[in-house]
Coordinates of C-alpha atoms in Angstrom, one line a residue:
Chain A
M1 CA -99.0 23.8 -110.5
S2 CA -102.8 24.0 -110.7
N3 CA -105.0 24.8 -107.8
R4 CA -106.5 21.4 -108.1
S5 CA -103.3 19.6 -107.5
E6 CA -102.3 22.0 -104.7
Q7 CA -105.4 20.9 -102.8
M8 CA -104.8 17.3 -103.6
V9 CA -101.2 17.2 -102.5
P10 CA -101.6 16.3 -98.8
H11 CA -100.5 18.6 -96.1
F12 CA -97.1 17.2 -95.4
D13 CA -97.2 16.7 -91.6
R14 CA -97.3 13.0 -91.8
L15 CA -96.5 10.3 -94.4
P16 CA -99.3 10.3 -97.1
E17 CA -101.4 7.3 -97.7
P18 CA -100.2 4.8 -100.3
E19 CA -103.1 5.8 -102.6
Q20 CA -102.1 9.5 -102.4
I21 CA -98.5 8.6 -103.2
G22 CA -99.7 6.6 -106.2
Q23 CA -101.8 9.5 -107.3
M24 CA -98.9 11.9 -107.1
A25 CA -96.8 9.4 -109.1
T26 CA -99.4 9.3 -111.8
W27 CA -99.4 13.1 -112.0
L28 CA -95.7 13.1 -112.3
A29 CA -95.8 10.6 -115.1
Q30 CA -98.5 12.5 -116.9
A31 CA -96.6 15.8 -116.6
G32 CA -93.5 14.1 -118.0
L33 CA -91.6 14.8 -114.7
E34 CA -89.2 12.4 -113.1
S35 CA -89.3 13.1 -109.4
L36 CA -91.0 15.0 -106.7
E37 CA -89.7 15.8 -103.3
L38 CA -91.7 16.9 -100.3
S39 CA -90.0 17.9 -97.1
N40 CA -91.0 19.2 -93.8
E41 CA -87.9 19.7 -91.8
A42 CA -89.7 20.7 -88.6
A43 CA -91.5 17.3 -88.6
G44 CA -88.3 15.6 -89.9
L45 CA -90.1 14.3 -92.9
K46 CA -88.8 13.9 -96.4
L47 CA -90.6 12.1 -99.2
R48 CA -89.1 11.6 -102.7
I49 CA -91.2 10.0 -105.4
C50 CA -89.4 9.0 -108.6
V51 CA -91.2 7.6 -111.6
G52 CA -89.7 5.7 -114.5
Q53 CA -90.4 7.6 -117.7
T54 CA -92.2 5.8 -120.5
A55 CA -91.9 6.7 -124.2
S56 CA -95.1 8.7 -123.9
G57 CA -93.6 11.1 -121.4
A58 CA -91.4 14.1 -122.2
T59 CA -87.8 13.5 -123.3
A60 CA -86.3 11.5 -120.6
P61 CA -82.8 12.9 -120.4
D62 CA -80.2 10.2 -120.3
A63 CA -76.5 10.6 -119.4
P64 CA -74.7 12.7 -122.1
T65 CA -71.7 10.3 -122.2
A66 CA -71.0 7.3 -120.1
A67 CA -69.3 8.2 -116.9
Q68 CA -65.7 7.7 -117.6
P69 CA -63.1 7.8 -114.9
D70 CA -60.4 10.4 -115.2
V71 CA -57.5 7.9 -115.4
S72 CA -54.9 10.2 -113.7
A73 CA -56.9 10.9 -110.6
G74 CA -59.5 8.1 -110.8
L75 CA -62.3 10.8 -110.7
V76 CA -65.7 10.5 -112.3
A77 CA -67.2 13.6 -113.9
V78 CA -70.8 14.6 -113.2
K79 CA -72.2 15.9 -116.4
T80 CA -75.4 17.8 -117.0
P81 CA -78.2 15.8 -118.7
Y82 CA -79.7 19.0 -120.3
F83 CA -79.0 22.7 -120.4
G84 CA -80.2 25.3 -117.9
H85 CA -79.1 27.5 -115.1
L86 CA -77.0 25.6 -112.6
C87 CA -78.4 25.4 -109.1
L88 CA -76.0 23.8 -106.6
T89 CA -78.1 24.4 -103.5
H90 CA -81.5 22.9 -102.6
P91 CA -84.2 25.4 -103.4
Q92 CA -85.8 25.2 -100.0
R93 CA -82.6 25.0 -98.0
D94 CA -79.5 27.2 -97.9
S95 CA -77.1 24.3 -98.0
A96 CA -75.4 22.9 -101.1
F97 CA -76.6 19.6 -102.3
S98 CA -73.1 18.1 -102.5
P99 CA -70.2 20.4 -101.5
V100 CA -66.6 19.2 -101.8
G101 CA -66.2 16.4 -99.4
A102 CA -69.8 15.3 -99.4
K103 CA -70.6 11.6 -99.6
V104 CA -73.0 10.7 -102.4
A105 CA -74.7 7.5 -103.4
Q106 CA -75.2 6.7 -107.1
G107 CA -78.4 8.5 -108.3
D108 CA -78.3 11.1 -105.6
I109 CA -79.3 14.6 -106.7
V110 CA -76.2 16.6 -106.7
A111 CA -77.5 19.7 -108.5
L112 CA -80.5 21.0 -110.4
L113 CA -80.8 22.6 -113.8
T114 CA -83.4 25.4 -113.7
M115 CA -85.2 26.4 -116.9
D116 CA -87.8 29.0 -116.0
S117 CA -90.2 27.1 -113.7
L118 CA -88.8 23.7 -114.6
Q119 CA -86.1 22.0 -112.7
L120 CA -84.3 18.9 -113.7
P121 CA -82.0 16.9 -111.4
V122 CA -78.4 16.2 -112.0
C123 CA -77.6 12.9 -110.4
A124 CA -74.4 11.3 -109.2
P125 CA -73.2 8.7 -111.8
V126 CA -71.3 6.7 -109.0
A127 CA -71.2 6.5 -105.3
G128 CA -68.3 8.3 -103.7
T129 CA -67.0 11.6 -102.4
V130 CA -67.3 14.9 -104.2
A131 CA -63.7 15.9 -105.0
T132 CA -64.2 19.1 -107.0
V133 CA -67.1 21.4 -107.9
T134 CA -66.3 23.2 -111.2
G135 CA -69.8 24.4 -112.1
Q136 CA -70.7 28.0 -111.2
A137 CA -73.9 28.4 -109.4
G138 CA -76.4 30.4 -111.5
A139 CA -74.4 30.0 -114.7
L140 CA -76.1 28.9 -117.9
V141 CA -74.6 25.5 -118.6
G142 CA -74.9 23.5 -121.7
Y143 CA -75.8 19.8 -122.2
G144 CA -73.0 17.5 -121.1
T145 CA -71.1 20.1 -119.0
T146 CA -68.9 18.7 -116.2
I147 CA -70.1 20.4 -113.1
M148 CA -68.2 18.3 -110.5
Q149 CA -66.1 15.3 -110.0
I150 CA -66.5 12.4 -107.7
Q151 CA -63.9 10.2 -106.2
P152 CA -65.6 6.8 -106.3
D153 CA -65.7 4.6 -103.3
Chain B
M1 CA -83.8 49.3 -140.3
N2 CA -86.6 50.4 -137.9
E3 CA -85.9 52.8 -135.2
T4 CA -86.8 50.2 -132.6
P5 CA -85.6 46.9 -133.8
R6 CA -87.8 43.9 -133.0
F7 CA -84.8 41.9 -132.0
N8 CA -81.1 42.4 -131.5
R9 CA -80.1 38.9 -130.5
V10 CA -80.7 36.0 -133.0
L11 CA -80.6 32.3 -132.1
I12 CA -79.3 30.3 -135.1
A13 CA -81.1 27.0 -135.0
N14 CA -78.8 25.2 -137.4
R15 CA -75.2 24.0 -137.9
G16 CA -72.5 23.8 -140.4
E17 CA -71.9 26.3 -143.2
I18 CA -75.3 27.9 -143.1
A19 CA -75.0 28.6 -139.4
L20 CA -71.8 30.5 -140.1
R21 CA -73.4 32.3 -143.1
I22 CA -76.3 33.5 -140.9
Q23 CA -74.0 34.5 -138.2
R24 CA -71.9 36.6 -140.6
A25 CA -75.1 38.4 -141.8
C26 CA -76.2 39.0 -138.2
R27 CA -72.8 40.5 -137.2
Q28 CA -72.7 42.7 -140.2
L29 CA -76.1 44.1 -139.1
G30 CA -74.9 44.6 -135.5
L31 CA -77.0 41.7 -134.2
E32 CA -75.8 39.4 -131.5
T33 CA -75.8 35.7 -132.1
V34 CA -76.7 32.7 -130.1
A35 CA -75.2 29.4 -131.3
V36 CA -77.0 26.4 -130.1
Y37 CA -75.2 23.2 -131.0
S38 CA -75.1 19.5 -130.4
E39 CA -72.3 17.8 -128.5
A40 CA -70.8 16.7 -131.8
D41 CA -70.5 20.3 -133.1
A42 CA -68.7 21.8 -130.1
D43 CA -65.7 22.7 -132.2
S44 CA -67.7 24.3 -135.0
R45 CA -66.5 27.7 -136.2
H46 CA -69.7 29.6 -135.6
V47 CA -69.9 28.2 -132.0
H48 CA -66.6 29.9 -131.2
E49 CA -67.6 33.2 -132.9
A50 CA -71.0 33.4 -131.2
D51 CA -71.9 36.0 -128.5
I52 CA -73.5 33.1 -126.6
A53 CA -72.9 29.4 -127.3
L54 CA -75.0 26.8 -125.7
C55 CA -74.8 23.0 -126.1
I56 CA -78.4 21.9 -126.2
G57 CA -78.1 18.1 -126.6
P58 CA -76.3 15.1 -128.0
A59 CA -75.3 14.5 -131.6
A60 CA -78.7 13.0 -132.6
A61 CA -80.6 15.7 -134.4
A62 CA -83.9 14.7 -132.8
R63 CA -82.4 15.7 -129.4
S64 CA -80.7 18.9 -130.6
Y65 CA -81.4 20.6 -134.0
L66 CA -84.8 19.1 -134.3
D67 CA -85.9 19.6 -130.7
A68 CA -88.4 22.4 -131.1
D69 CA -89.1 22.7 -127.3
G70 CA -85.4 22.7 -126.5
L71 CA -84.7 25.4 -129.0
L72 CA -87.5 27.6 -127.7
L73 CA -86.2 27.1 -124.1
A74 CA -82.7 27.9 -125.3
A75 CA -84.0 31.1 -126.8
R76 CA -85.6 32.1 -123.6
L77 CA -82.6 31.3 -121.4
T78 CA -80.2 33.1 -123.7
G79 CA -82.5 36.2 -124.2
A80 CA -82.7 35.7 -128.0
Q81 CA -85.7 37.4 -129.5
A82 CA -85.6 35.9 -133.0
I83 CA -84.8 32.5 -134.4
H84 CA -83.3 31.9 -137.8
P85 CA -83.9 28.2 -138.9
G86 CA -81.5 28.1 -141.8
Y87 CA -82.3 25.3 -144.2
G88 CA -83.2 21.7 -143.4
F89 CA -84.0 20.7 -139.8
L90 CA -87.0 22.8 -138.7
S91 CA -86.8 25.5 -141.4
E92 CA -90.0 24.3 -143.2
N93 CA -91.8 23.1 -140.1
A94 CA -95.0 25.2 -139.9
D95 CA -95.7 24.2 -136.3
F96 CA -92.3 25.3 -135.2
A97 CA -92.7 28.7 -137.0
D98 CA -96.1 29.1 -135.2
A99 CA -94.6 28.0 -131.8
V100 CA -91.8 30.6 -132.2
E101 CA -94.2 33.4 -132.8
K102 CA -96.6 32.2 -130.1
A103 CA -93.6 32.4 -127.7
G104 CA -93.4 36.1 -128.6
L105 CA -90.3 35.6 -130.7
T106 CA -89.6 36.5 -134.3
F107 CA -89.4 33.6 -136.8
I108 CA -87.0 34.6 -139.5
G109 CA -89.0 33.2 -142.4
P110 CA -92.5 33.1 -143.7
T111 CA -95.6 32.6 -141.5
G112 CA -96.6 29.1 -140.4
A113 CA -99.6 29.4 -142.7
S114 CA -97.4 30.0 -145.7
I115 CA -95.1 27.1 -144.8
R116 CA -98.2 24.9 -144.3
M117 CA -99.7 25.9 -147.6
M118 CA -96.5 25.1 -149.5
G119 CA -95.7 22.0 -147.5
D120 CA -98.8 20.4 -148.9
K121 CA -98.1 19.9 -152.6
I122 CA -101.8 19.9 -153.6
T123 CA -102.7 23.2 -151.8
A124 CA -99.4 24.7 -153.0
K125 CA -100.2 23.8 -156.6
R126 CA -103.7 25.0 -156.4
A127 CA -102.6 28.3 -154.9
M128 CA -100.0 28.7 -157.6
R129 CA -102.4 27.9 -160.4
E130 CA -104.8 30.5 -159.1
A131 CA -102.0 33.0 -158.9
G132 CA -101.1 32.5 -162.5
V133 CA -98.0 30.4 -162.0
P134 CA -97.8 27.7 -164.7
C135 CA -98.2 24.2 -163.4
V136 CA -97.6 20.8 -165.0
P137 CA -101.0 19.3 -166.2
G138 CA -102.3 16.9 -163.5
S139 CA -105.1 15.8 -161.3
D140 CA -105.7 19.3 -159.8
G141 CA -106.3 17.8 -156.4
P142 CA -106.2 14.6 -154.4
L143 CA -106.7 11.4 -156.3
P144 CA -110.1 9.9 -155.7
A145 CA -110.5 6.4 -154.2
D146 CA -112.2 5.0 -157.2
M147 CA -109.5 3.5 -159.5
E148 CA -111.6 3.9 -162.7
T149 CA -111.8 7.7 -162.1
V150 CA -108.0 7.8 -161.4
K151 CA -107.4 6.0 -164.7
A152 CA -109.7 8.5 -166.5
I153 CA -107.7 11.4 -165.0
A154 CA -104.4 9.8 -166.0
L155 CA -105.6 9.3 -169.6
D156 CA -106.8 12.9 -169.7
V157 CA -103.4 14.1 -168.5
G158 CA -101.5 11.8 -170.8
F159 CA -99.0 9.0 -170.0
P160 CA -96.4 8.8 -168.7
V161 CA -97.6 10.2 -165.4
I162 CA -95.9 10.6 -162.1
V163 CA -97.9 9.7 -158.9
K164 CA -96.8 11.8 -156.0
A165 CA -97.5 12.0 -152.3
S166 CA -99.1 15.2 -151.2
G167 CA -96.9 15.3 -148.1
G168 CA -93.8 14.3 -149.9
G169 CA -90.9 16.3 -151.4
G170 CA -87.2 16.0 -152.1
G171 CA -87.7 13.1 -154.4
R172 CA -89.5 10.9 -151.9
G173 CA -92.9 9.4 -152.3
M174 CA -93.3 9.3 -156.0
R175 CA -93.6 6.8 -158.8
V176 CA -93.5 7.0 -162.6
V177 CA -96.2 5.1 -164.5
E178 CA -95.7 4.5 -168.2
R179 CA -98.9 2.6 -169.0
A180 CA -102.5 2.6 -167.8
A181 CA -102.2 -1.1 -166.9
D182 CA -99.6 -0.3 -164.2
L183 CA -101.6 2.6 -162.7
A184 CA -103.6 0.8 -160.0
Q185 CA -100.7 -1.0 -158.5
A186 CA -98.5 2.1 -158.5
V187 CA -101.2 4.2 -156.8
T188 CA -101.8 1.5 -154.1
L189 CA -98.0 1.2 -153.4
T190 CA -97.3 4.9 -153.3
A191 CA -100.3 5.5 -151.0
K192 CA -99.0 2.9 -148.6
E193 CA -95.5 4.4 -148.7
A194 CA -96.8 7.9 -148.2
E195 CA -98.8 6.8 -145.2
Q196 CA -95.7 5.2 -143.7
A197 CA -93.3 8.0 -144.6
F198 CA -95.4 11.2 -144.1
G199 CA -98.4 9.9 -142.2
N200 CA -100.6 11.1 -145.1
P201 CA -101.7 8.7 -147.9
T202 CA -103.1 11.5 -150.1
L203 CA -101.8 11.4 -153.7
Y204 CA -102.0 13.4 -156.8
L205 CA -100.7 12.8 -160.3
E206 CA -99.0 14.9 -163.0
R207 CA -97.8 14.4 -166.4
F208 CA -94.2 13.0 -166.2
M209 CA -91.9 15.3 -168.1
Q210 CA -89.2 13.2 -169.8
K211 CA -86.1 15.4 -170.0
P212 CA -86.8 18.6 -168.0
R213 CA -84.3 21.0 -166.5
H214 CA -84.6 22.2 -162.9
I215 CA -85.0 25.9 -163.0
E216 CA -85.8 27.9 -159.9
I217 CA -86.7 31.5 -159.2
Q218 CA -85.5 33.3 -156.0
V219 CA -87.9 35.7 -154.4
L220 CA -87.6 38.2 -151.6
C221 CA -90.7 39.8 -150.0
D222 CA -91.1 42.3 -147.3
T223 CA -94.1 42.9 -145.1
H224 CA -95.1 46.1 -146.9
G225 CA -96.3 44.5 -150.1
T226 CA -93.0 44.5 -152.0
A227 CA -92.2 41.2 -153.7
L228 CA -89.1 40.9 -155.8
W229 CA -87.7 38.1 -158.1
L230 CA -83.9 37.8 -158.2
G231 CA -83.4 35.9 -161.4
A232 CA -83.2 32.2 -162.1
R233 CA -80.9 29.3 -161.1
D234 CA -80.3 26.2 -163.1
C235 CA -79.9 23.2 -160.6
S236 CA -80.3 20.4 -163.2
L237 CA -77.1 18.6 -162.1
Q238 CA -78.6 16.3 -159.5
R239 CA -77.9 12.9 -158.1
R240 CA -80.7 11.1 -156.4
H241 CA -82.6 14.4 -156.2
Q242 CA -79.7 16.1 -154.5
K243 CA -78.2 19.1 -156.2
V244 CA -74.5 18.8 -157.0
L245 CA -73.7 22.0 -159.0
E246 CA -75.8 25.0 -159.6
E247 CA -75.5 28.0 -161.8
A248 CA -77.1 31.4 -162.3
S249 CA -78.4 32.5 -164.8
A250 CA -79.9 29.5 -166.6
P251 CA -77.9 28.9 -169.8
G252 CA -79.9 29.3 -173.0
I253 CA -83.1 30.7 -171.5
T254 CA -83.6 34.3 -172.5
P255 CA -83.8 37.0 -169.9
Q256 CA -87.3 37.9 -171.2
T257 CA -88.5 34.3 -170.5
I258 CA -87.1 34.5 -167.0
A259 CA -88.6 37.9 -166.4
E260 CA -92.0 36.7 -167.4
I261 CA -91.9 33.7 -165.0
G262 CA -90.2 35.8 -162.3
T263 CA -93.0 38.4 -162.5
R264 CA -95.6 35.7 -162.0
C265 CA -93.7 34.3 -159.0
A266 CA -93.5 37.8 -157.4
E267 CA -97.2 38.3 -158.1
A268 CA -98.1 35.0 -156.5
C269 CA -96.1 36.1 -153.4
R270 CA -98.1 39.3 -153.1
R271 CA -101.3 37.3 -153.5
I272 CA -100.5 34.8 -150.7
G273 CA -98.9 37.4 -148.5
Y274 CA -95.5 35.7 -148.6
R275 CA -92.8 37.0 -146.3
G276 CA -89.0 36.6 -146.5
A277 CA -86.9 34.6 -148.9
G278 CA -88.3 31.8 -150.9
T279 CA -87.7 29.8 -154.1
F280 CA -90.2 28.6 -156.7
E281 CA -88.9 25.4 -158.3
F282 CA -89.9 24.5 -161.8
L283 CA -89.4 21.8 -164.3
Y284 CA -88.6 23.3 -167.7
E285 CA -88.9 21.5 -171.0
D286 CA -89.6 22.7 -174.5
G287 CA -90.0 26.3 -173.4
V288 CA -92.7 25.4 -170.8
F289 CA -92.3 26.0 -167.1
A290 CA -94.1 23.7 -164.7
F291 CA -94.2 24.5 -161.0
I292 CA -93.1 21.7 -158.7
E293 CA -92.8 23.2 -155.3
M294 CA -91.9 26.3 -153.3
N295 CA -89.1 26.2 -150.7
T296 CA -90.0 28.5 -147.9
R297 CA -86.5 29.1 -146.7
V298 CA -83.1 30.2 -147.7
Q299 CA -81.5 27.6 -150.0
V300 CA -78.0 26.0 -150.1
E301 CA -77.4 27.6 -153.5
H302 CA -78.5 31.1 -152.6
P303 CA -74.9 32.5 -153.0
I304 CA -75.0 32.3 -156.8
T305 CA -78.0 34.6 -156.8
E306 CA -76.1 36.9 -154.4
E307 CA -73.2 37.0 -156.8
T308 CA -75.3 37.9 -159.9
T309 CA -77.6 40.4 -158.1
G310 CA -75.3 41.9 -155.5
I311 CA -78.0 41.3 -152.9
D312 CA -77.2 39.8 -149.5
I313 CA -80.1 37.4 -149.3
V314 CA -79.5 36.4 -145.6
A315 CA -79.1 40.0 -144.5
E316 CA -82.4 40.9 -146.3
Q317 CA -84.1 38.0 -144.5
L318 CA -83.0 39.6 -141.2
R319 CA -84.1 43.1 -142.2
I320 CA -87.5 41.8 -143.4
A321 CA -88.0 40.1 -140.1
Q322 CA -87.2 43.3 -138.4
G323 CA -90.2 44.8 -140.3
A324 CA -88.0 46.9 -142.6
R325 CA -89.0 47.7 -146.1
L326 CA -86.9 46.3 -149.0
G327 CA -84.7 49.1 -150.0
I328 CA -84.6 48.0 -153.6
A329 CA -87.2 47.9 -156.4
Q330 CA -87.5 45.3 -159.2
A331 CA -86.1 47.9 -161.7
D332 CA -82.9 48.2 -159.6
I333 CA -82.1 44.5 -159.9
G334 CA -79.6 43.9 -162.6
L335 CA -78.6 40.4 -163.4
R336 CA -74.9 40.6 -164.1
G337 CA -72.5 38.0 -165.2
H338 CA -72.6 34.3 -164.3
A339 CA -72.1 32.3 -161.1
I340 CA -71.5 28.7 -160.4
E341 CA -71.6 26.8 -157.1
C342 CA -70.0 23.5 -156.5
R343 CA -71.2 21.8 -153.3
L344 CA -68.3 20.1 -151.5
N345 CA -69.3 16.9 -149.8
A346 CA -67.2 14.7 -147.6
E347 CA -67.8 11.6 -149.7
D348 CA -66.1 9.3 -152.0
P349 CA -66.2 10.9 -155.5
F350 CA -66.9 7.5 -157.1
T351 CA -69.0 5.5 -154.7
F352 CA -70.6 8.5 -152.9
M353 CA -70.0 6.8 -149.6
P354 CA -69.8 9.4 -146.8
S355 CA -66.3 10.0 -145.7
P356 CA -66.3 11.4 -142.1
G357 CA -63.0 12.0 -140.3
T358 CA -60.5 14.6 -139.4
I359 CA -59.4 17.0 -142.1
T360 CA -55.7 17.3 -141.9
R361 CA -55.2 19.8 -144.7
W362 CA -57.6 22.4 -145.9
D363 CA -56.1 24.9 -148.4
L364 CA -58.7 27.2 -149.8
P365 CA -58.7 28.8 -153.3
G366 CA -58.8 32.5 -153.8
G367 CA -58.5 35.2 -156.4
P368 CA -61.0 37.3 -158.3
G369 CA -64.6 36.0 -158.4
I370 CA -64.0 33.1 -155.9
R371 CA -66.0 32.8 -152.8
V372 CA -65.9 29.9 -150.3
D373 CA -68.7 29.4 -147.8
T374 CA -67.6 26.8 -145.2
H375 CA -67.5 26.1 -141.5
V376 CA -64.5 23.9 -141.9
V377 CA -61.0 24.7 -140.8
A378 CA -57.9 22.4 -140.8
G379 CA -58.2 20.0 -138.0
Y380 CA -62.0 20.0 -138.2
T381 CA -63.6 16.6 -137.8
V382 CA -66.5 15.8 -140.2
Q383 CA -69.1 14.1 -138.0
P384 CA -71.0 11.1 -139.3
Y385 CA -74.3 12.2 -137.8
Y386 CA -75.3 14.9 -140.3
D387 CA -75.3 15.5 -144.1
S388 CA -71.9 15.5 -145.7
L389 CA -71.8 19.1 -147.0
I390 CA -68.5 20.6 -145.9
G391 CA -68.6 23.8 -147.9
K392 CA -69.4 25.5 -151.2
V393 CA -67.1 27.0 -153.7
I394 CA -68.7 29.8 -155.7
S395 CA -67.2 31.3 -158.8
Y396 CA -68.3 34.5 -160.5
G397 CA -67.4 35.7 -164.0
A398 CA -68.5 38.3 -166.5
T399 CA -69.5 35.3 -168.7
R400 CA -70.3 31.7 -168.1
E401 CA -66.9 30.7 -169.7
Q402 CA -65.1 32.9 -167.2
A403 CA -67.0 31.5 -164.3
I404 CA -66.2 28.0 -165.4
A405 CA -62.5 28.8 -165.9
R406 CA -62.3 30.4 -162.4
M407 CA -64.0 27.4 -160.9
R408 CA -61.5 25.0 -162.6
V409 CA -58.6 26.9 -161.2
A410 CA -60.2 27.2 -157.7
L411 CA -60.8 23.4 -157.5
A412 CA -57.3 22.7 -158.7
E413 CA -56.0 25.0 -155.9
M414 CA -58.1 23.5 -153.2
K415 CA -56.2 20.9 -151.2
V416 CA -58.1 18.7 -148.8
E417 CA -56.5 15.8 -147.0
G418 CA -57.7 13.4 -144.3
I419 CA -61.1 12.7 -145.9
S420 CA -62.4 12.1 -149.4
T421 CA -64.3 14.8 -151.2
N422 CA -66.3 15.1 -154.4
I423 CA -63.9 17.7 -155.8
P424 CA -62.7 15.2 -158.5
L425 CA -66.4 14.7 -159.6
H426 CA -66.8 18.5 -160.0
Q427 CA -63.6 18.7 -162.0
D428 CA -64.8 16.0 -164.3
L429 CA -68.2 17.7 -164.7
L430 CA -66.6 21.0 -165.5
A431 CA -64.6 19.3 -168.3
D432 CA -67.6 17.6 -169.7
P433 CA -68.6 18.9 -173.2
A434 CA -72.3 18.7 -172.6
F435 CA -72.0 20.7 -169.4
A436 CA -69.8 23.2 -171.2
Q437 CA -72.5 23.6 -173.8
G438 CA -75.1 24.2 -171.0
G439 CA -78.7 23.2 -170.5
V440 CA -78.5 19.5 -169.6
D441 CA -81.6 17.9 -168.1
I442 CA -82.1 16.6 -164.5
H443 CA -81.3 13.0 -165.5
Y444 CA -78.0 13.9 -167.2
L445 CA -75.7 13.5 -164.2
E446 CA -77.1 10.0 -163.3
R447 CA -76.7 8.9 -167.0
W448 CA -73.2 10.4 -167.0
L449 CA -72.3 8.5 -163.7
A450 CA -73.7 5.3 -165.1
K451 CA -71.6 5.6 -168.2
R452 CA -68.5 6.5 -166.1
T453 CA -69.0 3.3 -163.9
A454 CA -69.4 1.2 -167.1
L455 CA -66.0 2.4 -168.4

């Protein structure tokens, strides 16, 4: 991130002004990024900005294959939308995004794919409870790899 | 090889038989391989054999084999220090070659500048003419906007002429004009098509040769000033500009004639500082060679040259990219015997409709002088997303007759079930008297097919 944007991202001790959020969303779109998360646990603040990607942006990864329930157990696989090193814990926290037993909503970030300085979210295809985590943290995983399974609500 | 190799892990940015061919060469040289593949190719043979295999995207080539950024990222994440592009996909993309080198990696192929020069047919032809490579008479540059001047050029060159897009190739963006009266309309149409297809409306024109053969010269150049020519291939049997069957040497053309054109090609390589493997493609008619284009990559039909020269072209590509000197001199290259390649496609042998599906039986031929390059095994599923090439049968013999006989037996031995292949087409071609005589022109196969349909 450039110095300019470092200065312009507000100090996160209170919710930014709508114009500031709008500006950050514009930067995200321009950089071809999907979402930005700011958190200040001490202040109990968390802000996530998601932008819809247009054709002009970088490749908007879509789901590798439609989430298909595992008929035997009724589980839905969470597949990676790109390749990269699998990161199962939040970079600024020690806790796992979604350990076994965690409740997730559809679209929740359940893991990240790290490629050098880039990170791409892996999102839950359905709402439910994490049943298994098969992805190895830190492993290089390919596109479309099943990293966990969700028992849908 | 150098004492400190530039790379010891190669990312193979391709699929199918050529990915396996490159992987074999890497392994024989003690290099590790990274297979990057699309979701559709997860069961491909080279994926299983790779030191590191990484699925980089869905079946669509734009999101996998043509995703330049993704490939560079994959190289970084897997620790590959070199990228072999194979043929097709990004192999002749100058920007990709530049991006690979800019990322500090080795592109196993020529420089981006060489690819760019040869990618533009006008600059390529100009460079070749300056280097003494014979070219077909033509406009010697882009066609001017003024139609009267264009007409004057065409009359000077002599009708029939062929109007071609500077950014075209592989048979696209061209139109034959028989009479001066049809010229203006042809130029306008071709320019419009070229703008749409290649983003570049620039055209040039050449005399249209009526019954030429397609003869090509394989070259191999290191980065120390050595440029070698490895004989000629005759690739005249084509359907819709796609080669079907190729042979080396070219029947009926004397070794002296080939040596003369080969020497000019090698000299042109030295002049432009060409690096790696490449092919000069010519039309040949009435003893005259006319340069059409240079392919700045390894070609599908490279094995027949390997058979007649004993040189492993892909291994040499890797050694050259390491910075090594070619260990052979032109005088060491003997052209021995004759080799034929039949491209096996998963397609109907009569309608040429692609025939994807699961291969239930795959019995390969063998015996002296038979080589099969394929990524296919029994149980393999031919995907509908890519070209239909499923392998190549190459036969070698001391004479052309022996090579043909061995190929006939090989194709009879080969048993493929579950999909249709063009093996029956090859068998019919091998039995054709004109083919047996040798030296048919590039329109022969299409005429032959038209006659077959009419029967």
